[in-house]
Amino acid sequence: MLRGKRILLGITGGIAAYKAAGLARELTTRGAEVRVIMTRAATEFIGPPTLQALSGHPVLCEGGTPPAGGDGMDHIAAARWCDALLVAPATADFLAELAHGLAGNVLSTTCLALEHRPLLLAPAMNRAMWQHPATRSNVRLLADRGARLLGPASGLQACGEEGPGRMLEPAELITALEQTFAPGRLTGRRLLVSAGPTHEPIDPVRYLGNRSSGRMGYAVAAAAAEAGARVTLVSGPVALSPPPGVPRLLVETARQMHQAVLAQAPDHDIFIAAAAVADFGLDPVPTTKHKGSVLRLELARTPDVLVSVAELAEHRPYLVGFAAETEQLRERAVAKRQAKGLDMIVANQVGHDQGFGDVETRLLVLWEGGGVQLQQAPKPEQARRLLALVAEHYDTDTHTAAHH
Ligand code: CTP
């Protein structure tokens, strides 16, 4: 899988930097072409000549000798040259730098110049640093932007403490890299994703909303694009940027989401409805502000986007719905899948201080005659696991066969 692949290996200054030597060696053994970039701090843990010998190429580092043929634009050239950039180890400092777009050294500059290629990060640090809110938020930013976080693992640390923060072993990093290059299981498929909440206006200045952050839907869109699908995102109001290369249609109300999705659905093979569409809204919406001490609203049912797509007589895509439930998760999800005529349903527990806005989630995925529980993981990783299931069932599901 890695034969002939051009891997840029970034090394930052942590004790795990010594493992990068084994990693570089293993990569070249598997036929990958490896070039190494080191931060100045990394060179205090391991010498550039070691990496030069193992990769067979001069190492790009601060104050070091530029690679042969260097033209002063080496970070740009390196970013264009590679098929993937893996930073291992990635220190807390480096993650912070990257999260905020700083370009203070040759490696962070290369990361900034990277376009349309996977960026994989293997964090390594003390467990308290990993768990610090600043690091949590930096990691979240990076994952939202499409970087793939590999690990860290838990265990005994170099500092003698025990907990999460150990860099993954080279073999595990190599498996992750191989996955990146595995032929996209959704290659060429057209995938439509709805995401985020909807806002239902009750007068010209106020609206009813819900707690959806859009994170899961955006992670699904990113994972689908990563798996080779052509993705369209229909999104309610959220504070997220669309994944690179994914066109986004922004809507506000359930009715607008209904319109946008129905217009798109027939041109897509798969529809994943991750949006938390408001079930009720005001219709019509008054054109003046409500005044007075009491406000009474009579809300009307909004159109069900997913059901409307399920009812399409022609070009009905393979349908995946979500079920956010506060109790009886499995029973309700089973019932909802049947009631809405879905191929697959993804249930998650909400309420009790979990669900909306969380970075991590547990999911129960159910299809005709089967199901699987996806253990707690960050939403981008959950989205990848879900897409793998969708890809697998899309091809085999009898329901799909009837429609394609
Ligand atoms: N959904 C939709 N349009 C709506 C309501 C829901 O497309 N007007 C979709 C959601 O995107 C989700 C699934 O239907 O994929 C289930 O949403 P959920 O709110 O959990 O279920 P409801 O159908 O609203 O049922 P209830 O509120 O009774 O649990």
Short mmCIF file of N, CA, C and O in Angstrom, two decimals, residues 43-157:
data_model
loop_
_atom_site.label_atom_id
_atom_site.label_comp_id
_atom_site.label_asym_id
_atom_site.label_seq_id
_atom_site.Cartn_x
_atom_site.Cartn_y
_atom_site.Cartn_z
N THR A 43 15.93 18.33 16.81
CA THR A 43 17.33 17.98 16.58
C THR A 43 18.10 17.84 17.90
O THR A 43 19.20 17.32 17.92
N GLU A 44 17.49 18.29 19.01
CA GLU A 44 18.14 18.10 20.30
C GLU A 44 17.88 16.69 20.83
O GLU A 44 18.50 16.25 21.79
N PHE A 45 16.90 16.01 20.25
CA PHE A 45 16.59 14.64 20.69
C PHE A 45 17.19 13.59 19.75
O PHE A 45 17.46 12.48 20.16
N ILE A 46 17.30 13.94 18.50
CA ILE A 46 17.84 12.97 17.54
C ILE A 46 18.54 13.74 16.42
O ILE A 46 18.07 14.81 16.01
N GLY A 47 19.65 13.20 15.96
CA GLY A 47 20.46 13.96 15.00
C GLY A 47 19.96 13.84 13.57
O GLY A 47 19.61 12.75 13.12
N PRO A 48 19.94 14.95 12.85
CA PRO A 48 19.54 14.90 11.43
C PRO A 48 20.32 13.88 10.60
O PRO A 48 19.72 13.24 9.73
N PRO A 49 21.62 13.66 10.87
CA PRO A 49 22.33 12.67 10.05
C PRO A 49 21.70 11.28 10.14
O PRO A 49 21.71 10.52 9.18
N THR A 50 21.14 10.94 11.31
CA THR A 50 20.49 9.63 11.47
C THR A 50 19.32 9.53 10.50
O THR A 50 19.16 8.54 9.79
N LEU A 51 18.49 10.59 10.49
CA LEU A 51 17.32 10.58 9.61
C LEU A 51 17.72 10.69 8.15
O LEU A 51 17.06 10.13 7.28
N GLN A 52 18.81 11.38 7.91
CA GLN A 52 19.28 11.48 6.53
C GLN A 52 19.70 10.09 6.03
O GLN A 52 19.34 9.69 4.92
N ALA A 53 20.40 9.36 6.89
CA ALA A 53 20.85 8.02 6.50
C ALA A 53 19.65 7.10 6.28
O ALA A 53 19.62 6.33 5.32
N LEU A 54 18.68 7.18 7.17
CA LEU A 54 17.53 6.27 7.08
C LEU A 54 16.60 6.59 5.92
O LEU A 54 16.01 5.70 5.32
N SER A 55 16.47 7.88 5.60
CA SER A 55 15.55 8.25 4.51
C SER A 55 16.27 8.31 3.17
O SER A 55 15.64 8.28 2.11
N GLY A 56 17.59 8.43 3.25
CA GLY A 56 18.36 8.53 2.01
C GLY A 56 18.31 9.91 1.39
O GLY A 56 18.68 10.09 0.22
N HIS A 57 17.84 10.88 2.14
CA HIS A 57 17.76 12.25 1.61
C HIS A 57 18.16 13.24 2.70
O HIS A 57 17.93 12.98 3.88
N PRO A 58 18.67 14.40 2.30
CA PRO A 58 19.00 15.42 3.28
C PRO A 58 17.75 15.83 4.06
O PRO A 58 16.66 15.82 3.51
N VAL A 59 17.95 16.14 5.32
CA VAL A 59 16.83 16.53 6.19
C VAL A 59 16.64 18.03 6.11
O VAL A 59 17.61 18.78 6.10
N LEU A 60 15.37 18.42 6.03
CA LEU A 60 15.06 19.84 6.02
C LEU A 60 14.91 20.27 7.48
O LEU A 60 14.05 19.74 8.18
N CYS A 61 15.79 21.16 7.94
CA CYS A 61 15.61 21.63 9.32
C CYS A 61 16.19 23.03 9.48
O CYS A 61 16.97 23.48 8.65
N GLU A 62 15.77 23.65 10.56
CA GLU A 62 16.20 25.02 10.85
C GLU A 62 17.71 25.08 10.94
O GLU A 62 18.31 24.31 11.70
N GLY A 63 18.30 25.92 10.16
CA GLY A 63 19.75 26.07 10.24
C GLY A 63 20.52 24.91 9.62
O GLY A 63 21.73 24.86 9.66
N GLY A 64 19.80 23.93 9.10
CA GLY A 64 20.48 22.77 8.52
C GLY A 64 20.79 23.01 7.05
O GLY A 64 20.47 24.05 6.49
N THR A 65 21.40 22.01 6.43
CA THR A 65 21.71 22.12 5.01
C THR A 65 20.44 21.90 4.21
O THR A 65 19.77 20.91 4.42
N PRO A 66 20.10 22.82 3.31
CA PRO A 66 18.91 22.57 2.51
C PRO A 66 19.12 21.38 1.58
O PRO A 66 20.26 21.09 1.21
N PRO A 67 18.07 20.65 1.25
CA PRO A 67 18.21 19.50 0.37
C PRO A 67 18.82 19.92 -0.96
O PRO A 67 18.65 21.06 -1.37
N ALA A 68 19.50 18.99 -1.59
CA ALA A 68 20.12 19.28 -2.88
C ALA A 68 19.08 19.87 -3.83
O ALA A 68 17.94 19.42 -3.87
N GLY A 69 19.47 20.89 -4.55
CA GLY A 69 18.54 21.51 -5.50
C GLY A 69 17.57 22.45 -4.82
O GLY A 69 16.63 22.92 -5.46
N GLY A 70 17.76 22.70 -3.51
CA GLY A 70 16.88 23.62 -2.79
C GLY A 70 16.90 24.99 -3.43
O GLY A 70 17.94 25.44 -3.88
N ASP A 71 15.72 25.63 -3.49
CA ASP A 71 15.66 26.92 -4.17
C ASP A 71 15.15 28.00 -3.22
O ASP A 71 14.63 29.02 -3.65
N GLY A 72 15.25 27.75 -1.91
CA GLY A 72 14.79 28.75 -0.97
C GLY A 72 13.30 28.65 -0.72
O GLY A 72 12.75 29.37 0.08
N MET A 73 12.61 27.75 -1.41
CA MET A 73 11.18 27.56 -1.23
C MET A 73 10.93 26.13 -0.79
O MET A 73 9.99 25.49 -1.19
N ASP A 74 11.83 25.62 0.03
CA ASP A 74 11.80 24.19 0.29
C ASP A 74 10.55 23.71 1.01
O ASP A 74 10.11 22.60 0.78
N HIS A 75 9.98 24.56 1.88
CA HIS A 75 8.78 24.12 2.59
C HIS A 75 7.60 23.98 1.62
O HIS A 75 6.82 23.06 1.71
N ILE A 76 7.54 24.92 0.65
CA ILE A 76 6.47 24.85 -0.35
C ILE A 76 6.69 23.63 -1.24
O ILE A 76 5.76 22.84 -1.48
N ALA A 77 7.93 23.47 -1.69
CA ALA A 77 8.25 22.33 -2.57
C ALA A 77 7.93 21.02 -1.85
O ALA A 77 7.35 20.10 -2.44
N ALA A 78 8.26 20.94 -0.58
CA ALA A 78 8.03 19.70 0.18
C ALA A 78 6.52 19.43 0.29
O ALA A 78 6.07 18.30 0.10
N ALA A 79 5.75 20.49 0.55
CA ALA A 79 4.30 20.32 0.68
C ALA A 79 3.69 19.83 -0.63
O ALA A 79 2.73 19.07 -0.63
N ARG A 80 4.26 20.29 -1.74
CA ARG A 80 3.72 19.88 -3.05
C ARG A 80 4.19 18.48 -3.43
O ARG A 80 3.50 17.76 -4.15
N TRP A 81 5.38 18.15 -2.95
CA TRP A 81 6.01 16.88 -3.32
C TRP A 81 5.27 15.68 -2.73
O TRP A 81 5.07 14.65 -3.37
N CYS A 82 4.80 15.83 -1.48
CA CYS A 82 4.36 14.65 -0.74
C CYS A 82 2.96 14.18 -1.11
O CYS A 82 2.16 14.92 -1.67
N ASP A 83 2.68 12.89 -0.77
CA ASP A 83 1.32 12.35 -0.86
C ASP A 83 0.63 12.44 0.49
O ASP A 83 -0.59 12.39 0.57
N ALA A 84 1.40 12.51 1.55
CA ALA A 84 0.84 12.67 2.90
C ALA A 84 1.93 13.22 3.80
O ALA A 84 3.12 12.97 3.59
N LEU A 85 1.50 13.99 4.80
CA LEU A 85 2.44 14.54 5.78
C LEU A 85 2.08 13.99 7.15
O LEU A 85 0.95 14.15 7.61
N LEU A 86 3.03 13.30 7.74
CA LEU A 86 2.83 12.73 9.08
C LEU A 86 3.78 13.40 10.06
O LEU A 86 4.99 13.40 9.84
N VAL A 87 3.22 14.00 11.12
CA VAL A 87 4.08 14.59 12.14
C VAL A 87 4.10 13.64 13.34
O VAL A 87 3.08 13.41 13.98
N ALA A 88 5.27 13.09 13.62
CA ALA A 88 5.40 12.12 14.71
C ALA A 88 6.80 12.22 15.31
O ALA A 88 7.75 11.94 14.59
N PRO A 89 6.91 12.61 16.54
CA PRO A 89 5.84 13.03 17.44
C PRO A 89 5.42 14.47 17.17
O PRO A 89 6.20 15.26 16.68
N ALA A 90 4.17 14.77 17.55
CA ALA A 90 3.68 16.15 17.53
C ALA A 90 3.54 16.61 18.97
O ALA A 90 2.74 16.05 19.72
N THR A 91 4.32 17.59 19.36
CA THR A 91 4.29 18.07 20.75
C THR A 91 3.09 18.99 20.97
O THR A 91 2.47 19.46 20.01
N ALA A 92 2.79 19.27 22.24
CA ALA A 92 1.70 20.18 22.59
C ALA A 92 1.96 21.55 21.94
O ALA A 92 1.06 22.19 21.39
N ASP A 93 3.20 21.97 22.02
CA ASP A 93 3.59 23.27 21.46
C ASP A 93 3.34 23.30 19.95
O ASP A 93 2.80 24.26 19.41
N PHE A 94 3.69 22.21 19.29
CA PHE A 94 3.52 22.18 17.84
C PHE A 94 2.03 22.16 17.46
O PHE A 94 1.62 22.85 16.52
N LEU A 95 1.22 21.41 18.21
CA LEU A 95 -0.22 21.37 17.93
C LEU A 95 -0.83 22.76 18.09
O LEU A 95 -1.67 23.19 17.30
N ALA A 96 -0.36 23.49 19.13
CA ALA A 96 -0.87 24.83 19.37
C ALA A 96 -0.50 25.75 18.21
O ALA A 96 -1.31 26.52 17.70
N GLU A 97 0.74 25.63 17.78
CA GLU A 97 1.24 26.43 16.66
C GLU A 97 0.38 26.20 15.41
O GLU A 97 -0.07 27.13 14.75
N LEU A 98 0.15 24.92 15.16
CA LEU A 98 -0.57 24.51 13.95
C LEU A 98 -2.04 24.95 14.03
O LEU A 98 -2.61 25.43 13.05
N ALA A 99 -2.61 24.78 15.22
CA ALA A 99 -4.03 25.12 15.39
C ALA A 99 -4.26 26.59 15.10
O ALA A 99 -5.32 26.98 14.61
N HIS A 100 -3.27 27.40 15.40
CA HIS A 100 -3.45 28.84 15.22
C HIS A 100 -2.76 29.38 13.97
O HIS A 100 -2.63 30.58 13.79
N GLY A 101 -2.33 28.47 13.13
CA GLY A 101 -1.81 28.90 11.83
C GLY A 101 -0.48 29.63 11.90
O GLY A 101 -0.17 30.41 11.00
N LEU A 102 0.30 29.40 12.95
CA LEU A 102 1.61 30.06 13.03
C LEU A 102 2.57 29.39 12.06
O LEU A 102 2.44 28.20 11.76
N ALA A 103 3.51 30.17 11.59
CA ALA A 103 4.45 29.63 10.61
C ALA A 103 5.86 30.00 11.04
O ALA A 103 6.64 30.55 10.28
N GLY A 104 6.18 29.68 12.30
CA GLY A 104 7.45 30.11 12.87
C GLY A 104 8.62 29.20 12.56
O GLY A 104 9.76 29.55 12.83
N ASN A 105 8.39 28.03 12.03
CA ASN A 105 9.51 27.15 11.70
C ASN A 105 9.22 26.40 10.42
O ASN A 105 8.11 26.46 9.88
N VAL A 106 10.22 25.70 9.95
CA VAL A 106 10.12 25.08 8.63
C VAL A 106 9.00 24.03 8.58
O VAL A 106 8.33 23.88 7.56
N LEU A 107 8.75 23.35 9.69
CA LEU A 107 7.71 22.31 9.67
C LEU A 107 6.30 22.92 9.72
O LEU A 107 5.41 22.51 8.95
N SER A 108 6.10 23.91 10.59
CA SER A 108 4.76 24.52 10.65
C SER A 108 4.45 25.24 9.33
O SER A 108 3.32 25.24 8.86
N THR A 109 5.49 25.82 8.73
CA THR A 109 5.29 26.48 7.43
C THR A 109 4.87 25.46 6.37
O THR A 109 3.99 25.71 5.56
N THR A 110 5.51 24.31 6.40
CA THR A 110 5.17 23.26 5.43
C THR A 110 3.72 22.81 5.64
O THR A 110 2.97 22.63 4.68
N CYS A 111 3.32 22.66 6.90
CA CYS A 111 1.95 22.24 7.20
C CYS A 111 0.96 23.27 6.65
O CYS A 111 -0.10 22.92 6.14
N LEU A 112 1.30 24.56 6.80
CA LEU A 112 0.42 25.62 6.29
C LEU A 112 0.32 25.59 4.77
O LEU A 112 -0.71 25.94 4.20
N ALA A 113 1.40 25.19 4.15
CA ALA A 113 1.43 25.18 2.68
C ALA A 113 0.81 23.92 2.09
O ALA A 113 0.66 23.80 0.88
N LEU A 114 0.43 22.99 2.97
CA LEU A 114 -0.11 21.70 2.50
C LEU A 114 -1.54 21.88 1.99
O LEU A 114 -2.38 22.45 2.67
N GLU A 115 -1.78 21.39 0.78
CA GLU A 115 -3.11 21.50 0.19
C GLU A 115 -3.55 20.13 -0.34
O GLU A 115 -2.77 19.46 -1.00
N HIS A 116 -4.81 19.79 -0.11
CA HIS A 116 -5.39 18.58 -0.69
C HIS A 116 -4.60 17.30 -0.42
O HIS A 116 -4.58 16.40 -1.24
N ARG A 117 -3.89 17.28 0.67
CA ARG A 117 -3.19 16.04 1.03
C ARG A 117 -3.43 15.80 2.50
O ARG A 117 -3.54 16.75 3.27
N PRO A 118 -3.49 14.53 2.88
CA PRO A 118 -3.77 14.25 4.28
C PRO A 118 -2.65 14.71 5.22
O PRO A 118 -1.47 14.54 4.91
N LEU A 119 -3.06 15.30 6.34
CA LEU A 119 -2.14 15.68 7.40
C LEU A 119 -2.45 14.78 8.59
O LEU A 119 -3.57 14.77 9.09
N LEU A 120 -1.47 13.98 9.00
CA LEU A 120 -1.66 13.06 10.12
C LEU A 120 -0.78 13.51 11.28
O LEU A 120 0.39 13.85 11.06
N LEU A 121 -1.35 13.52 12.46
CA LEU A 121 -0.61 14.01 13.61
C LEU A 121 -0.58 12.94 14.70
O LEU A 121 -1.63 12.41 15.07
N ALA A 122 0.60 12.64 15.18
CA ALA A 122 0.74 11.64 16.25
C ALA A 122 1.23 12.35 17.52
O ALA A 122 2.44 12.47 17.73
N PRO A 123 0.30 12.83 18.34
CA PRO A 123 0.70 13.59 19.51
C PRO A 123 1.49 12.75 20.51
O PRO A 123 1.27 11.54 20.61
N ALA A 124 2.39 13.41 21.20
CA ALA A 124 3.14 12.76 22.28
C ALA A 124 3.46 13.84 23.30
O ALA A 124 4.06 14.85 22.96
N MET A 125 3.01 13.63 24.52
CA MET A 125 3.28 14.62 25.57
C MET A 125 2.89 14.05 26.92
O MET A 125 2.27 12.98 26.99
N ASN A 126 3.20 14.78 27.95
CA ASN A 126 2.79 14.40 29.30
C ASN A 126 1.26 14.40 29.38
O ASN A 126 0.61 15.22 28.73
N ARG A 127 0.70 13.49 30.20
CA ARG A 127 -0.76 13.32 30.19
C ARG A 127 -1.51 14.59 30.64
O ARG A 127 -2.58 14.89 30.11
N ALA A 128 -0.93 15.35 31.55
CA ALA A 128 -1.60 16.57 32.00
C ALA A 128 -1.63 17.59 30.86
O ALA A 128 -2.62 18.31 30.68
N MET A 129 -0.56 17.63 30.09
CA MET A 129 -0.53 18.55 28.95
C MET A 129 -1.57 18.13 27.91
O MET A 129 -2.25 18.97 27.32
N TRP A 130 -1.69 16.82 27.68
CA TRP A 130 -2.68 16.33 26.71
C TRP A 130 -4.10 16.66 27.17
O TRP A 130 -4.97 17.00 26.38
N GLN A 131 -4.33 16.56 28.49
CA GLN A 131 -5.68 16.77 29.00
C GLN A 131 -6.00 18.24 29.26
O GLN A 131 -7.14 18.58 29.54
N HIS A 132 -5.01 19.11 29.14
CA HIS A 132 -5.25 20.54 29.39
C HIS A 132 -6.28 21.08 28.40
O HIS A 132 -6.23 20.75 27.21
N PRO A 133 -7.21 21.92 28.89
CA PRO A 133 -8.24 22.48 28.00
C PRO A 133 -7.65 23.16 26.76
O PRO A 133 -8.26 23.11 25.69
N ALA A 134 -6.48 23.76 26.88
CA ALA A 134 -5.89 24.44 25.72
C ALA A 134 -5.55 23.40 24.65
O ALA A 134 -5.85 23.59 23.46
N THR A 135 -4.94 22.29 25.07
CA THR A 135 -4.60 21.24 24.10
C THR A 135 -5.87 20.61 23.54
O THR A 135 -5.97 20.36 22.34
N ARG A 136 -6.87 20.35 24.42
CA ARG A 136 -8.13 19.78 23.95
C ARG A 136 -8.71 20.64 22.82
O ARG A 136 -9.15 20.16 21.81
N SER A 137 -8.70 21.94 23.08
CA SER A 137 -9.34 22.82 22.10
C SER A 137 -8.50 22.93 20.83
O SER A 137 -9.05 23.01 19.72
N ASN A 138 -7.17 22.89 20.96
CA ASN A 138 -6.33 22.90 19.75
C ASN A 138 -6.56 21.65 18.91
O ASN A 138 -6.65 21.72 17.68
N VAL A 139 -6.66 20.52 19.58
CA VAL A 139 -6.85 19.25 18.88
C VAL A 139 -8.19 19.24 18.15
O VAL A 139 -8.31 18.79 17.02
N ARG A 140 -9.19 19.80 18.82
CA ARG A 140 -10.53 19.87 18.23
C ARG A 140 -10.51 20.74 16.97
O ARG A 140 -11.07 20.38 15.95
N LEU A 141 -9.84 21.88 17.09
CA LEU A 141 -9.71 22.77 15.92
C LEU A 141 -9.06 22.05 14.75
O LEU A 141 -9.53 22.12 13.62
N LEU A 142 -7.98 21.36 15.05
CA LEU A 142 -7.23 20.67 14.00
C LEU A 142 -8.07 19.56 13.38
O LEU A 142 -8.10 19.42 12.15
N ALA A 143 -8.77 18.80 14.21
CA ALA A 143 -9.60 17.70 13.69
C ALA A 143 -10.74 18.27 12.85
O ALA A 143 -11.05 17.74 11.78
N ASP A 144 -11.33 19.36 13.32
CA ASP A 144 -12.43 19.98 12.55
C ASP A 144 -11.95 20.43 11.18
O ASP A 144 -12.69 20.46 10.22
N ARG A 145 -10.67 20.80 11.12
CA ARG A 145 -10.12 21.28 9.86
C ARG A 145 -9.65 20.15 8.96
O ARG A 145 -9.14 20.38 7.87
N GLY A 146 -9.78 18.92 9.45
CA GLY A 146 -9.47 17.79 8.58
C GLY A 146 -8.19 17.05 8.91
O GLY A 146 -7.87 16.06 8.25
N ALA A 147 -7.43 17.53 9.90
CA ALA A 147 -6.23 16.79 10.27
C ALA A 147 -6.66 15.48 10.93
O ALA A 147 -7.69 15.41 11.57
N ARG A 148 -5.86 14.44 10.74
CA ARG A 148 -6.20 13.16 11.34
C ARG A 148 -5.32 12.94 12.56
O ARG A 148 -4.10 12.90 12.45
N LEU A 149 -5.94 12.84 13.73
CA LEU A 149 -5.19 12.63 14.96
C LEU A 149 -4.99 11.14 15.20
O LEU A 149 -5.96 10.40 15.23
N LEU A 150 -3.75 10.71 15.34
CA LEU A 150 -3.45 9.30 15.59
C LEU A 150 -2.98 9.17 17.03
O LEU A 150 -1.91 9.62 17.36
N GLY A 151 -3.82 8.59 17.87
CA GLY A 151 -3.48 8.46 19.28
C GLY A 151 -3.76 9.76 20.00
O GLY A 151 -4.56 10.55 19.53
N PRO A 152 -3.08 9.98 21.13
CA PRO A 152 -2.01 9.17 21.70
C PRO A 152 -2.54 7.93 22.43
O PRO A 152 -3.73 7.84 22.70
N ALA A 153 -1.62 7.02 22.75
CA ALA A 153 -1.97 5.85 23.54
C ALA A 153 -1.81 6.18 25.01
O ALA A 153 -1.19 7.18 25.37
N SER A 154 -2.39 5.35 25.84
CA SER A 154 -2.25 5.51 27.29
C SER A 154 -1.20 4.55 27.79
O SER A 154 -1.00 3.49 27.21
N GLY A 155 -0.56 4.93 28.86
CA GLY A 155 0.41 4.00 29.45
C GLY A 155 1.45 4.74 30.25
O GLY A 155 1.28 5.93 30.56
N LEU A 156 2.52 4.04 30.54
CA LEU A 156 3.60 4.64 31.32
C LEU A 156 4.34 5.64 30.44
O LEU A 156 4.67 5.34 29.30
N GLN A 157 4.57 6.83 30.99
CA GLN A 157 5.21 7.87 30.20
C GLN A 157 6.68 8.04 30.58
O GLN A 157 7.09 7.63 31.66
#
